[in-house]
XYZ file of C-alpha atoms in Angstrom:
163
model
C 122.770 139.861 209.730
C 126.440 138.928 210.123
C 127.261 135.372 209.133
C 130.187 133.600 210.800
C 132.680 131.996 208.426
C 131.065 133.614 205.339
C 132.671 132.288 202.157
C 130.356 133.684 199.496
C 127.335 135.912 199.280
C 125.225 135.284 196.193
C 122.016 136.901 195.002
C 119.758 134.507 196.916
C 121.985 132.611 199.338
C 125.035 132.834 201.560
C 127.649 130.077 201.792
C 129.304 129.580 205.164
C 132.036 127.231 206.372
C 130.851 124.829 209.052
C 134.152 122.987 209.472
C 137.261 122.082 207.506
C 135.226 119.488 205.585
C 131.734 121.011 205.297
C 130.072 124.174 203.993
C 126.421 125.158 204.065
C 124.262 127.049 201.636
C 121.848 129.028 203.801
C 118.164 129.292 202.987
C 116.317 132.003 204.929
C 112.801 133.414 204.576
C 114.123 135.745 201.874
C 115.495 132.843 199.831
C 113.768 132.379 196.510
C 115.108 128.939 195.722
C 113.897 125.639 197.120
C 116.285 123.600 199.258
C 114.782 120.153 198.590
C 115.054 120.468 194.820
C 118.711 121.446 195.055
C 119.436 118.543 197.392
C 117.778 116.060 195.004
C 119.689 117.386 191.978
C 122.968 117.250 193.898
C 122.323 113.663 195.056
C 121.401 112.666 191.489
C 124.651 114.095 190.097
C 126.673 112.525 192.943
C 125.335 109.094 191.920
C 126.636 109.609 188.363
C 130.194 110.765 189.093
C 132.265 112.994 191.375
C 132.092 116.219 189.379
C 129.438 118.024 191.456
C 130.215 118.866 195.075
C 129.057 116.112 197.417
C 125.728 116.399 199.217
C 126.077 115.745 202.978
C 122.713 116.538 204.595
C 119.897 119.022 205.101
C 119.928 120.789 208.453
C 118.638 123.830 210.339
C 120.651 126.420 212.273
C 118.645 127.929 215.140
C 120.990 130.864 215.706
C 120.855 131.919 212.036
C 117.227 130.853 211.578
C 118.263 129.266 208.304
C 117.738 125.967 206.563
C 121.070 124.583 205.411
C 122.104 122.523 202.408
C 125.308 121.006 203.794
C 127.901 119.835 201.295
C 131.580 119.023 201.167
C 134.072 121.852 201.524
C 135.976 122.085 198.255
C 139.438 123.549 198.690
C 140.172 125.323 195.416
C 143.662 125.843 194.047
C 145.018 128.408 191.597
C 145.235 126.856 188.144
C 147.289 129.725 186.691
C 150.451 128.193 188.143
C 150.091 124.955 186.165
C 151.346 124.186 182.691
C 148.809 124.344 179.881
C 149.350 120.615 179.194
C 148.195 119.779 182.739
C 145.172 122.050 182.372
C 144.305 120.351 179.090
C 144.276 116.977 180.868
C 142.007 118.337 183.605
C 139.750 119.778 180.898
C 139.464 116.435 179.085
C 138.402 114.696 182.307
C 135.926 117.489 183.059
C 134.444 117.259 179.575
C 134.024 113.490 179.912
C 132.341 113.854 183.302
C 129.976 116.498 181.921
C 129.051 114.125 179.098
C 128.274 111.410 181.667
C 126.020 113.790 183.584
C 124.212 114.833 180.398
C 123.689 111.231 179.333
C 122.318 110.399 182.786
C 119.828 113.280 182.590
C 121.523 116.096 184.557
C 122.469 119.528 183.213
C 124.223 122.098 185.416
C 123.080 125.214 183.510
C 125.698 127.625 184.861
C 129.151 126.569 183.730
C 131.134 129.709 184.546
C 134.458 130.444 186.225
C 132.533 131.134 189.457
C 131.046 127.619 189.566
C 134.049 125.575 188.433
C 136.846 125.075 190.935
C 140.198 123.409 190.429
C 141.113 120.962 193.198
C 143.873 118.456 193.682
C 141.443 115.949 192.103
C 140.775 118.117 189.033
C 137.922 120.411 188.085
C 134.754 120.330 190.217
C 131.326 121.956 189.924
C 129.474 123.804 192.662
C 126.019 125.416 192.929
C 123.227 123.335 191.432
C 120.547 125.988 192.041
C 119.443 126.286 188.405
C 120.456 122.783 187.359
C 117.823 120.584 185.759
C 116.971 116.928 185.494
C 115.573 115.566 182.230
C 112.864 113.777 184.213
C 111.646 117.119 185.599
C 111.811 119.347 182.516
C 111.259 116.964 179.601
C 113.346 116.259 176.528
C 112.812 119.516 174.625
C 113.899 121.856 177.438
C 116.661 119.508 178.530
C 118.190 119.482 175.031
C 117.968 123.286 174.895
C 119.758 123.505 178.238
C 122.473 121.109 176.985
C 122.988 123.264 173.896
C 123.474 126.366 176.043
C 125.726 124.503 178.465
C 127.992 123.241 175.689
C 128.447 126.854 174.573
C 129.256 127.903 178.158
C 131.747 125.056 178.398
C 133.609 126.263 175.304
C 133.777 129.782 176.726
C 135.144 128.463 180.000
C 137.609 126.219 178.140
C 139.095 129.273 176.421
C 139.303 131.107 179.718
C 140.807 128.122 181.530
C 143.429 127.209 178.932
C 144.391 130.730 177.885
C 144.596 132.435 181.229
């Protein structure tokens, strides 16, 4: 099927632009992830700070026969044109926001260059599909996920600052 305004085609989902301010992650019969869980994790993170893309609503598109997780459209900018000192400041804010999310009980679980976008407001996270909440997975798994995420963050830091 052709998707109008296709922005990204992942393994399980497509992301389409709905307007200049909203995008939708499409969930079709073939989708292997659950829309409600992603919405709840996104709303949880949004209540902690502004790092994760903002949840807007759940919806259904008749023409595409797809459930939609509607979120804010994040307009990414190219960070390679900025001085390293500016990128270091953005990184420090990002690191602090990640710490807040971890302390609140949210772990993203996929901190890679594909899921971190630079905006005029700094670094932002997208795609909470494999994220986890401490309340859902328990302390032992949550701490393991944090450990892995901290390693991913250091890899991304090197990539981001040494482009």
